[in-house]
XYZ file of C-alpha atoms in Angstrom:
620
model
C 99.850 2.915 -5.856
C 99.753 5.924 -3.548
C 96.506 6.919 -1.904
C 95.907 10.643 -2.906
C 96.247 13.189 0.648
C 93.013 14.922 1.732
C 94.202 18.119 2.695
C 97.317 19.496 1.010
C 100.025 22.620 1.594
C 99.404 25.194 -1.237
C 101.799 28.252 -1.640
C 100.369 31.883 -2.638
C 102.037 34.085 -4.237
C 101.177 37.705 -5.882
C 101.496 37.386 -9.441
C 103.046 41.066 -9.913
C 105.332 40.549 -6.706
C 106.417 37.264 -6.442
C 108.413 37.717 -3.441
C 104.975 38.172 -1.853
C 103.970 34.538 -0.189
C 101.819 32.835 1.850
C 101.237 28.820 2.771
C 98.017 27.306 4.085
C 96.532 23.998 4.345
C 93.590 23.176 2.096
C 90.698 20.610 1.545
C 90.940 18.963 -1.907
C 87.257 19.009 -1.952
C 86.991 22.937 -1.154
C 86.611 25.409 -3.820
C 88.985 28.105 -4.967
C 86.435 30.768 -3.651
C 87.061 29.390 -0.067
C 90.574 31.249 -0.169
C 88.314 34.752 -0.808
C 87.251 34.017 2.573
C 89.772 32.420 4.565
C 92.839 34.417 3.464
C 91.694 37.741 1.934
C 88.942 38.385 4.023
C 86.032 37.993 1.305
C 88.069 40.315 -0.967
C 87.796 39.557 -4.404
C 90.569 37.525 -6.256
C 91.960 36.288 -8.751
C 93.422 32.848 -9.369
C 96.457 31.547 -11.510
C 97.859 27.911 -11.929
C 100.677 27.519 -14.777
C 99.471 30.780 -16.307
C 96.178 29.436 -16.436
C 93.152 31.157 -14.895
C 90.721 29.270 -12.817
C 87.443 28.924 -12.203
C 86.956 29.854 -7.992
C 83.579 27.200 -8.340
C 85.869 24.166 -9.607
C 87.715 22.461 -6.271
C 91.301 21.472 -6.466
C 90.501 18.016 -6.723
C 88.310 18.545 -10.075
C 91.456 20.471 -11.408
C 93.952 17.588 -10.035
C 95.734 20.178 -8.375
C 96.826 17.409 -5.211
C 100.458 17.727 -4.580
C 102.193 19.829 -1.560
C 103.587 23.040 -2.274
C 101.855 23.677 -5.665
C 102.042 27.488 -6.621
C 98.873 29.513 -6.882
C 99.149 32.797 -8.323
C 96.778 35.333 -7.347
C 95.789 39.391 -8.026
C 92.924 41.605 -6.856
C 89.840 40.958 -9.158
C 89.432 44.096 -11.197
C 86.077 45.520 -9.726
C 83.884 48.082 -11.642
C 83.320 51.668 -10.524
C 79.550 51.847 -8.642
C 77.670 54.643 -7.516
C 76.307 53.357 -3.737
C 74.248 55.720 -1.208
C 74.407 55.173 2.163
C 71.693 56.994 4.524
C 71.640 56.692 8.654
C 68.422 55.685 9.794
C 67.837 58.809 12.153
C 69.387 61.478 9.557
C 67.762 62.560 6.411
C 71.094 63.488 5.033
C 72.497 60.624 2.036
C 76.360 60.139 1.574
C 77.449 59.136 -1.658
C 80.669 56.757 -2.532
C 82.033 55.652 -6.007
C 83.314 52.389 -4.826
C 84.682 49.433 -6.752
C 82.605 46.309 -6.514
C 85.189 43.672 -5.121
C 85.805 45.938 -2.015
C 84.107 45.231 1.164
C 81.082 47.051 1.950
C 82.214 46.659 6.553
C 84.808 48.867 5.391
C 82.559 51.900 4.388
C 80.104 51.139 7.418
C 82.974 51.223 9.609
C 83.504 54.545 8.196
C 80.167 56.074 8.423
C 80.331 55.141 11.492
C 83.584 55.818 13.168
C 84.650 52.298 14.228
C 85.299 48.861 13.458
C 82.367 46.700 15.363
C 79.667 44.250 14.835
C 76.679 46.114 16.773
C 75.347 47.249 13.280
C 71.875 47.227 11.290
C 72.360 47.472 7.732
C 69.576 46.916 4.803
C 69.841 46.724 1.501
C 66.922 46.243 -0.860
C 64.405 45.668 2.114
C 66.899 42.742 3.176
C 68.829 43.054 6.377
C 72.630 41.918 5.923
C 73.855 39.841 8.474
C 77.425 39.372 7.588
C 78.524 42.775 6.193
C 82.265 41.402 5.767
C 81.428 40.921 2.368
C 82.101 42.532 -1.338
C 79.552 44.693 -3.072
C 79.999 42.329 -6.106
C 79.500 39.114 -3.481
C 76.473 41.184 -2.295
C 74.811 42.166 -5.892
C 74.958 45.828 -5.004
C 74.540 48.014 -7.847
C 73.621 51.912 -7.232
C 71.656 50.994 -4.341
C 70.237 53.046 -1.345
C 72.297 51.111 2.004
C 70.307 52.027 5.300
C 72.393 51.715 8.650
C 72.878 52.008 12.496
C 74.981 51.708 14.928
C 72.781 49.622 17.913
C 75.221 50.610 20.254
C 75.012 54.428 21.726
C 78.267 56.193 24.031
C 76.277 58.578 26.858
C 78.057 60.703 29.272
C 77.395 60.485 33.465
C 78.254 62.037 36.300
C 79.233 60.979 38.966
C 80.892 61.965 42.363
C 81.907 65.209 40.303
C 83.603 62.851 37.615
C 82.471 62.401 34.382
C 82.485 59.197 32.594
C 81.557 57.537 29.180
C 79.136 54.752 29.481
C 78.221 52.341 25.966
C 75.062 50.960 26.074
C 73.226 49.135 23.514
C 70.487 50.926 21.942
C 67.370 49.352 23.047
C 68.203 50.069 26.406
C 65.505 51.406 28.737
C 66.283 53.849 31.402
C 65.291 51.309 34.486
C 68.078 49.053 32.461
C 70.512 52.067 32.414
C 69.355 52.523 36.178
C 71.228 48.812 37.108
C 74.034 49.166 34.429
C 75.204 52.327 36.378
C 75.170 50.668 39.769
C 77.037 48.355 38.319
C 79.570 49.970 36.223
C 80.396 52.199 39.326
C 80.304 49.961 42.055
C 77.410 51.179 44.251
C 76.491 49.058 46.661
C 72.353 47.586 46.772
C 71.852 48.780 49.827
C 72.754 52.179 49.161
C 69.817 54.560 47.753
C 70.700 55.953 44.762
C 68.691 58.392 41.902
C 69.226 58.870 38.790
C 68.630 62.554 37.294
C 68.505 63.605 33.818
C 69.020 67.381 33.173
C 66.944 68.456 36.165
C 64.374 65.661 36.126
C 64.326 62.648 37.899
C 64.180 59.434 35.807
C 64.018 56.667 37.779
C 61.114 54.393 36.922
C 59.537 56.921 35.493
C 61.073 57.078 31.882
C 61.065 53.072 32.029
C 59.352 52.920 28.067
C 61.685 55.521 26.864
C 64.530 54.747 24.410
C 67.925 56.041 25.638
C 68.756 57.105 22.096
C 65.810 59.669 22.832
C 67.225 61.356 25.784
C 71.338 60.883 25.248
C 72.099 64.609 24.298
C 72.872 65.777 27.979
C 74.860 63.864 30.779
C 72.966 61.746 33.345
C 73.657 62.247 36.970
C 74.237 59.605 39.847
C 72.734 61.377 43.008
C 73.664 59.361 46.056
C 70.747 59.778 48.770
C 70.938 59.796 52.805
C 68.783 58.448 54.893
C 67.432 61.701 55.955
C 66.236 62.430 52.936
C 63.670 59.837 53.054
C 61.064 62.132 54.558
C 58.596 59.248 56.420
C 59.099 56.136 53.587
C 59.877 52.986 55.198
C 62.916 51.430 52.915
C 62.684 47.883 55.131
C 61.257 45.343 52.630
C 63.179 44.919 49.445
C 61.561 44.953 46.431
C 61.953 42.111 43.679
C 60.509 43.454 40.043
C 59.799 39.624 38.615
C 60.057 40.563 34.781
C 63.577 41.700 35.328
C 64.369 39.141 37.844
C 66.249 41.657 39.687
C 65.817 43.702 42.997
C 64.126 47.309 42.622
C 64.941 50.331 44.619
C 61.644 51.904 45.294
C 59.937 54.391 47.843
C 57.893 52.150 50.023
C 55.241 53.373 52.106
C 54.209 50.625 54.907
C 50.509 52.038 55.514
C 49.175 51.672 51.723
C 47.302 48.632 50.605
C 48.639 46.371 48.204
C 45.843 47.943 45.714
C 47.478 51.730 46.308
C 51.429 50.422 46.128
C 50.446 48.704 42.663
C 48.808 51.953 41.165
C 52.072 54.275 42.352
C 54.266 51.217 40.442
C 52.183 51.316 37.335
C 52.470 55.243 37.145
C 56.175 56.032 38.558
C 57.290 53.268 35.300
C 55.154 54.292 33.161
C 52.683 51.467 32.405
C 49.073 52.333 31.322
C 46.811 52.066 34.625
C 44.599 49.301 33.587
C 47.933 47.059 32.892
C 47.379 43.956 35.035
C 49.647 44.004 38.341
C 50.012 40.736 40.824
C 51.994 41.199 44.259
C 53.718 37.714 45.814
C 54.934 36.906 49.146
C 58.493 35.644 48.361
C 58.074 31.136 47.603
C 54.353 31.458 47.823
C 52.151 30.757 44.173
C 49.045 32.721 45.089
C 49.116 36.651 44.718
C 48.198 38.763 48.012
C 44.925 39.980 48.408
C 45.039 43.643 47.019
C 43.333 45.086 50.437
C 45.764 44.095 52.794
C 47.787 46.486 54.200
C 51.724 46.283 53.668
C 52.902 46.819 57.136
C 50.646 44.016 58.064
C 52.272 41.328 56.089
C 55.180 41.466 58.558
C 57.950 40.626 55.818
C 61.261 41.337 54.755
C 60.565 41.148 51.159
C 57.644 42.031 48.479
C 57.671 40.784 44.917
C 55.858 42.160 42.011
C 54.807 41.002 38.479
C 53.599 42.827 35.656
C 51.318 41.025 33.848
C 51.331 40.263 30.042
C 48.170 38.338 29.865
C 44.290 39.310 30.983
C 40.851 37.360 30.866
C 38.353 38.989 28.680
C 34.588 38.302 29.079
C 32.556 38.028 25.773
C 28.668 38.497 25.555
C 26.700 37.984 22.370
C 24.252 40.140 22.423
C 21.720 38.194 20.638
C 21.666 34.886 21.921
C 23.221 36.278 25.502
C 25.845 33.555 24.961
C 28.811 33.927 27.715
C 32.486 32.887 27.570
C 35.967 33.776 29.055
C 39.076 33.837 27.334
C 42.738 34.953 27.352
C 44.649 37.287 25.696
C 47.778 39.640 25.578
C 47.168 42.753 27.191
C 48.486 44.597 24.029
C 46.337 42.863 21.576
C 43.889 44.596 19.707
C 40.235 43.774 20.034
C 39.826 42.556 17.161
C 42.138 39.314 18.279
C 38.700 38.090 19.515
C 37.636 37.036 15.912
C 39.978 33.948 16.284
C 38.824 33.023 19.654
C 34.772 33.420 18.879
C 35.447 31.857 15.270
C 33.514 34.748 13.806
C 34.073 36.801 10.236
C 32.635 40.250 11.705
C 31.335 41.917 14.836
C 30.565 44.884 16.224
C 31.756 45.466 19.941
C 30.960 47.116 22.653
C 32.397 47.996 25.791
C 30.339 49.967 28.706
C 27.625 49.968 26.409
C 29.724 52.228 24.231
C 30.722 51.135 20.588
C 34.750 50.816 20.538
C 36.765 50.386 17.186
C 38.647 46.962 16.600
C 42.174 48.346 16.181
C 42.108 49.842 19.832
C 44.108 47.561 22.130
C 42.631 46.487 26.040
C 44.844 49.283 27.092
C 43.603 51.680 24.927
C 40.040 51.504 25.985
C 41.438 51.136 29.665
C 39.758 47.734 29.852
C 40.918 45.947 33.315
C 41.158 42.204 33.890
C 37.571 39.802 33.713
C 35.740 43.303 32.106
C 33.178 41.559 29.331
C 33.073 43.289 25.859
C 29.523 42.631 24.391
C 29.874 41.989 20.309
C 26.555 41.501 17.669
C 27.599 39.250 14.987
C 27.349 41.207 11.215
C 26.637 39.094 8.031
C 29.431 40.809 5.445
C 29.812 37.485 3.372
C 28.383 38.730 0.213
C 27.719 34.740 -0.307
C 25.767 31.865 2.175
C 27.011 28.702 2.184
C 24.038 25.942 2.218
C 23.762 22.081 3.196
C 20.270 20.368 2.050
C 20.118 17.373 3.594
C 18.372 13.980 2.068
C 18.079 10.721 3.291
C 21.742 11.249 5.442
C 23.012 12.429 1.884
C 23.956 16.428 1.220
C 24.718 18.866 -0.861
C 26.820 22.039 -0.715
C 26.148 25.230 -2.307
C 27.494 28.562 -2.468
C 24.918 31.579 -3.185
C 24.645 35.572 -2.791
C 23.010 35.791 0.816
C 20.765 38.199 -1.564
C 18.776 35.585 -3.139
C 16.220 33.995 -2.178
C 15.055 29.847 -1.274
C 13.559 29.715 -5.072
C 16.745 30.723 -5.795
C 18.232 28.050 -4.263
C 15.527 25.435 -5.644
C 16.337 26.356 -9.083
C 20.267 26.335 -8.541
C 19.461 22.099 -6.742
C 16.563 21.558 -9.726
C 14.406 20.817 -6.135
C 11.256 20.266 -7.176
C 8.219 21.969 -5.717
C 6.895 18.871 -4.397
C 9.605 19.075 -1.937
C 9.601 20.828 1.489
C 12.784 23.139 2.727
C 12.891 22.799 6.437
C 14.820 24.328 9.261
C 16.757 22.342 11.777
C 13.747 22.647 14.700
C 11.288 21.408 11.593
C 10.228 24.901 10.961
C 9.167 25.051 6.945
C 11.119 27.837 4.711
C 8.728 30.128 2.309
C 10.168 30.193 -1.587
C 9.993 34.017 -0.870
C 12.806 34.251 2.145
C 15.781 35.968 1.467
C 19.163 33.647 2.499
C 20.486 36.215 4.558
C 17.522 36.567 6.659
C 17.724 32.624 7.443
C 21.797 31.996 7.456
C 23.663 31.852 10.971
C 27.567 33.240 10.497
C 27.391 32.702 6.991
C 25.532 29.006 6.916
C 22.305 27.853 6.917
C 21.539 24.038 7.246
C 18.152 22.909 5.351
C 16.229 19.504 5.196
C 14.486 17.811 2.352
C 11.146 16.480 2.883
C 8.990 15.226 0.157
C 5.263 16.504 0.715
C 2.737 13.940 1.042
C 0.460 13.184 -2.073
C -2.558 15.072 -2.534
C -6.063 12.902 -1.790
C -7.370 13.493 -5.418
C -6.207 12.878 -8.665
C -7.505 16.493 -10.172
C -5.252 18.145 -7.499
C -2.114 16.679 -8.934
C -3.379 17.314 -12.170
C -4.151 20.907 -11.608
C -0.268 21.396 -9.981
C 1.477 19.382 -12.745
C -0.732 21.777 -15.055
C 0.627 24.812 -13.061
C 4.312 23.024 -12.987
C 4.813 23.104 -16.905
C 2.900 26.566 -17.281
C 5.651 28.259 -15.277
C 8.139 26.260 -17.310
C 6.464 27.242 -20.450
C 6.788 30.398 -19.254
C 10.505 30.557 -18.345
C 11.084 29.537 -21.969
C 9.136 32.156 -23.369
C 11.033 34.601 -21.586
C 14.508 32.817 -22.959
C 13.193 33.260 -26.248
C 12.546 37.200 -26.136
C 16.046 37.560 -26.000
C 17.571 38.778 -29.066
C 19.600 36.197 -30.877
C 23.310 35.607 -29.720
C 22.818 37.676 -26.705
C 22.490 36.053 -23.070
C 21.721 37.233 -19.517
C 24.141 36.839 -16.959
C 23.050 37.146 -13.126
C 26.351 39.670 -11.902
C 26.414 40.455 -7.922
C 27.631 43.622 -7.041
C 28.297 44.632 -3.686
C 25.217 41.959 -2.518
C 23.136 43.222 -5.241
C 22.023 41.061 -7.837
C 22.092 42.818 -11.441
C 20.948 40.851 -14.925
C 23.376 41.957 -17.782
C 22.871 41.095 -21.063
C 25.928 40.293 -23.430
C 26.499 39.200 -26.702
C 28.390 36.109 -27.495
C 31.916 35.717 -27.957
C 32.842 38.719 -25.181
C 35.903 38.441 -23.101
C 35.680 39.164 -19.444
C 37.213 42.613 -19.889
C 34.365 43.814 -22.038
C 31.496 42.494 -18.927
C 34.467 44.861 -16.755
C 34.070 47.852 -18.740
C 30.260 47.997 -18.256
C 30.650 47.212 -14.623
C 32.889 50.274 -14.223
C 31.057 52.203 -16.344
C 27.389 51.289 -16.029
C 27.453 50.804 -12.204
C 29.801 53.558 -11.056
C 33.179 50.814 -9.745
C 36.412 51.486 -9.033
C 38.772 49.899 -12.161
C 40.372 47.755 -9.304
C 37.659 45.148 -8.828
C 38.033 41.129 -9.285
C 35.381 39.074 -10.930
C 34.741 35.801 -9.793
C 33.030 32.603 -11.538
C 32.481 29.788 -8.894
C 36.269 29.394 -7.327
C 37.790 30.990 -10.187
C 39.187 34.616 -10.501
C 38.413 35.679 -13.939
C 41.121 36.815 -15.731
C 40.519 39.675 -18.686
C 40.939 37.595 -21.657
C 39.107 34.682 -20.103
C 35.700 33.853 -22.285
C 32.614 35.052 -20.764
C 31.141 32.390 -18.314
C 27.596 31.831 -20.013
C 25.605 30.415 -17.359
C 22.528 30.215 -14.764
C 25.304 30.974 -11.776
C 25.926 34.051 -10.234
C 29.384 35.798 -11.682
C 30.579 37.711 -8.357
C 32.109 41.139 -8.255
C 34.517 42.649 -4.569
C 36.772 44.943 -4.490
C 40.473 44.135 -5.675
C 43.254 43.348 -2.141
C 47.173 43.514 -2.469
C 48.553 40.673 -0.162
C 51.785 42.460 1.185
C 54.569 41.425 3.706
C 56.014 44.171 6.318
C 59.487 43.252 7.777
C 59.189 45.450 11.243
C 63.069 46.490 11.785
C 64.976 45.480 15.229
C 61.695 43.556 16.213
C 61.977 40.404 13.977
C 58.603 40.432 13.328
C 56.603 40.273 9.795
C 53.079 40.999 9.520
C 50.856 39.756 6.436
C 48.499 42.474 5.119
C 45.519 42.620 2.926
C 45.321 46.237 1.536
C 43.070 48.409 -0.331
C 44.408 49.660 -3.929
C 43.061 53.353 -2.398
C 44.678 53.188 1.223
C 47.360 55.570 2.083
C 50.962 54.935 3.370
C 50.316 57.406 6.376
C 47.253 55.372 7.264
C 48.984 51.934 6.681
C 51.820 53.133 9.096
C 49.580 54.665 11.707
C 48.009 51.442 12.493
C 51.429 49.758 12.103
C 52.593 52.020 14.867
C 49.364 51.235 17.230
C 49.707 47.506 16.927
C 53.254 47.153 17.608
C 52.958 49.371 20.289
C 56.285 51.726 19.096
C 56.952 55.402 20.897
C 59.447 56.339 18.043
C 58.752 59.426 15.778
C 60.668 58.328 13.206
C 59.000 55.830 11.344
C 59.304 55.337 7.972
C 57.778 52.529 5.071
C 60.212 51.497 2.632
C 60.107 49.201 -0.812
C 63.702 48.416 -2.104
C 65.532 51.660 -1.669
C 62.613 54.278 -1.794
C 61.112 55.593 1.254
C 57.678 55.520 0.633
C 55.390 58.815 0.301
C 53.103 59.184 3.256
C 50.405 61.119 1.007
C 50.404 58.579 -1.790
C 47.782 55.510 -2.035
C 49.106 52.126 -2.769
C 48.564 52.097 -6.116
C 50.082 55.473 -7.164
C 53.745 53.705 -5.921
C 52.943 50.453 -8.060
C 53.040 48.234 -4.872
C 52.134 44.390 -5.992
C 50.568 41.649 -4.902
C 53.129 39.290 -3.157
C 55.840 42.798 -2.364
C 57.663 43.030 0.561
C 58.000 46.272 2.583
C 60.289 47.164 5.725
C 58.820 49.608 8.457
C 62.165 51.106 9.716
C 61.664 52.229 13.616
């Protein structure tokens, strides 16, 4: 018996022009629906064998198709007419295209954009497409919204009276553009060159600009004599570390280190707080900024912009000190995960300073100390009594008070509460008063036994009064109702309810009675209550905090997704705004999108019907 081939020869042919072939060499074990891609470019087809249609997801081993030479019939797949909008990321204009869904959606990118290439962003749905040589049927595309760009941008220079066409890609810089010219003409290092822009001078100093920003006039090559540098010593190179390449720049020989690092900071545009190191060339430590250049007697100077900065902390209360490190561009309120805190307030210069300001924003320089007082928001303490080496957790509203807590444990009043340094707690004390960052840590200590017997007779007397008591207040409640201990917003409230009440009724009078917003989550130990859950019935606390959407925000050309917590009420101008400060963008043109709408700066969250769990793109 033969042993069946792994690959065979197959023979295509058109099925409405047969004198239309084509021969390739296939896997057995490869599906029909690999031809699509290998032969017809991800077009969609149609496959014949003896008259028979086939099914692209069978393999020709599953349809014993395994002999050389076999026919396969094929035909376009019959696509169906779609409506698809296609909208450049920097134009507000939308082109529309009725377009059959087995044709390839490159082709119409290719279009819009005057070329065939690969340097292209395209989004569909809040999805970027990697692989665009595909059909809109392959891709799912039905009357969709397609957002695009080309990351490649043609600009025009001039140079030695010539003009010529220069492509760069898109996220170019200017000090990037500065090299690529030397290069693409030929200019020699040692030869000082500028770089003009209209009638401005852009060397260095546009260094955070986009290109795409300023690409509507030519730039100019201006080739400089020596004559023209008016007193500046050009004798040490200058090696820009970041870029690992050599820098031409303006050195003056009489300023300190200190003064040459200020003039770099400014003529590239980096804030003036940004943290700045100078190296002799194969030596690790930095120069001391007070030495004088022309001192250093060298033929080279290296610089290095630093990404990284110390940061002092001071607790204001207990005066505790520590250093730590962070990224230059962080926000403050990146110190939360270093001092393992919930909430702070900081200062800087004895001056209160928001959290979403950066170290460059409040032109903080490397080893300044930000002071920060530690704020109890937790509308709950969490509690460890200690007994005999055995504990017990606990969860209560940092409202409430040690009795509280007594009652909650059943800890009997012939019990002490004490302190870690031995210190007694009163049954009066409120729990935020005695907590530490949310905890407090208590020991159990039985109190001795009273010398006489009529003491502990008078105290058991007083024990069973005040549970006699307790009862008797039980009992004035009407029957079938019950009290329920709700916290709102820290405050403890007693509600009383009648029996057989779902959790949506105990939300209407929370709304209602005590003035909250209809997006609010109720809580029951670990549990969020849902609204036809049965009323809890119990001596614990039911807990009441404002509803969050849990959102993810794709940031384009970045890579970079941020998880957010928002606010039912919060804006999509505000959301953005911070957005824009964190990640530290220039651009103008920022927009927040869900699928294939662009969403309304002046609306809240919930007037768009954004989810928990939704995804958003912030298009740059």
């Amino acid at each position: 018996m033969s042993k069946t081939p792994q690959y065979i020869q197959i023979c295509l042919q058109h099925k409405e022009k047969p004198d239309l072939k084509k021969k390739m060499k296939i896997s057995l074990d490869d599906q029909f629906s690999v031809i699509d891609e290998q032969v017809f470019l991800n077009k969609q087809m149609e496959y014949y064998y003896q008259g028979q249609l086939i099914n692209k997801k069978q393999t020709f081993r599953q349809l014993q198709i395994t002999q050389n030479d076999t026919v396969i019939e094929h035909q376009p797949l019959q696509g169906d007419q779609i409506l698809i909008k296609f909208q450049h990321l920097e134009q507000n204009d939308i082109k529309e295209f009725l377009v059959q869904s087995n044709e390839l959606l490159s082709e119409y990118i290719y279009k819009l954009i005057g070329k065939k290439t690969k340097d292209v962003w395209v989004s569909i749905n809040n999805q970027e497409i990697e692989n665009i040589e595909q059909t809109f049927a392959a891709l799912k595309i039905q009357n969709a919204l397609i957002l695009y760009q080309h990351l490649q941008i043609k600009l025009q220079v001039w140079h030695n009276g010539n003009a010529s066409e220069v492509i760069v890609d898109r996220d170019k810089c200017v000090i990037d553009l500065f090299y690529i010219l030397r290069n693409h003409f030929q200019i020699a290092d040692q030869q000082l060159i500028e770089l003009e822009y209209g009638n401005q001078n852009v060397q260095g100093v546009l260094l955070n600009q986009k290109l795409w920003a300023a690409s509507q006039k030519p730039y100019k090559v201006v080739i400089l004599k020596q004559d023209q540098l008016s007193g500046k010593n050009q004798s040490i190179k200058l090696y820009f570390i970041n870029k690992k390449q050599y820098v031409d720049f303006s050195l003056d020989l009489d300023q300190k280190i200190e003064q040459f690092q200020k003039e770099f900071l400014f003529l590239n545009s980096y804030p003036k707080n940004q943290p700045v190191e100078c190296y002799i060339k194969h030596q690790v430590d930095p120069i001391n900024k007070e030495i004088q250049i022309k001192t250093l007697n060298i033929q080279e100077l290296q610089i290095e912009v630093k990404d990284l900065i110390n940061v002092g902390t001071l607790n204001k209360i207990n005066k505790e000190h520590n250093y730590f490190e962070v990224y230059f561009n962080s926000m403050i309120s990146i110190l939360y995960d270093h001092l393992k805190v919930n909430n702070c307030n900081f200062f800087f210069k004895n001056k209160p300073i928001k959290q979403d300001l950066t170290f460059q924003d409040i032109e903080f320089y490397d080893m300044d100390t930000i002071e920060y007082e530690i704020i109890q928001t937790s509308s709950f303490v969490k509690i460890i009594v200690i007994e005999n080496n055995q504990q017990q957790d606990i969860e209560l509203d940092n409202q409430l008070t040690i009795q509280d807590l007594r009652q909650q444990l059943n800890i009997r009043s012939s019990f002490d509460l004490l302190l870690e340094d031995d210190q007694v707690v009163k049954d009066d004390q409120i729990l935020r008063e005695l907590a530490r960052d949310g905890k407090l840590k208590l020991n159990l200590r039985q109190i001795k036994k009273l010398p006489t017997e009529k003491r502990k007779q008078q105290s058991e007397i007083i024990y069973y009064k005040r549970n006699l008591e307790d009862q008797i207040h039980v009992n004035e409640l009407p029957q079938n109702k019950y009290q329920l201990s709700v916290s709102i917003l820290g405050v403890i409230h007693q509600i009383e309810f009648e029996e057989n009440k779902q959790v949506k009724d105990l939300r209407q009078v929370i709304i209602e009675k005590y003035k909250q917003k209809d997006d609010i989550v109720i809580r029951y130990k670990n549990n969020i209550l849902s609204s036809s859950d049965p009323i809890p019935y119990s001596s614990e606390v039911i807990f009441v905090f404002p509803y969050v959407i849990n959102v993810k925000i794709h940031v384009s050309q970045k890579k970079q997704t941020f998880d957010k917590k928002l606010q039912p009420h919060e804006k999509i101008g505000d959301i953005i705004s911070k957005l824009v400060q964190q990640i530290k963008t220039k651009s103008n043109s920022v927009k927040l999108i869900m699928g294939n709408q662009i969403l309304d700066v002046n609306k809240t969250i919930k007037e768009l019907g954004i989810v928990d769990g939704a995804e958003l793109n912030l298009m740059i």
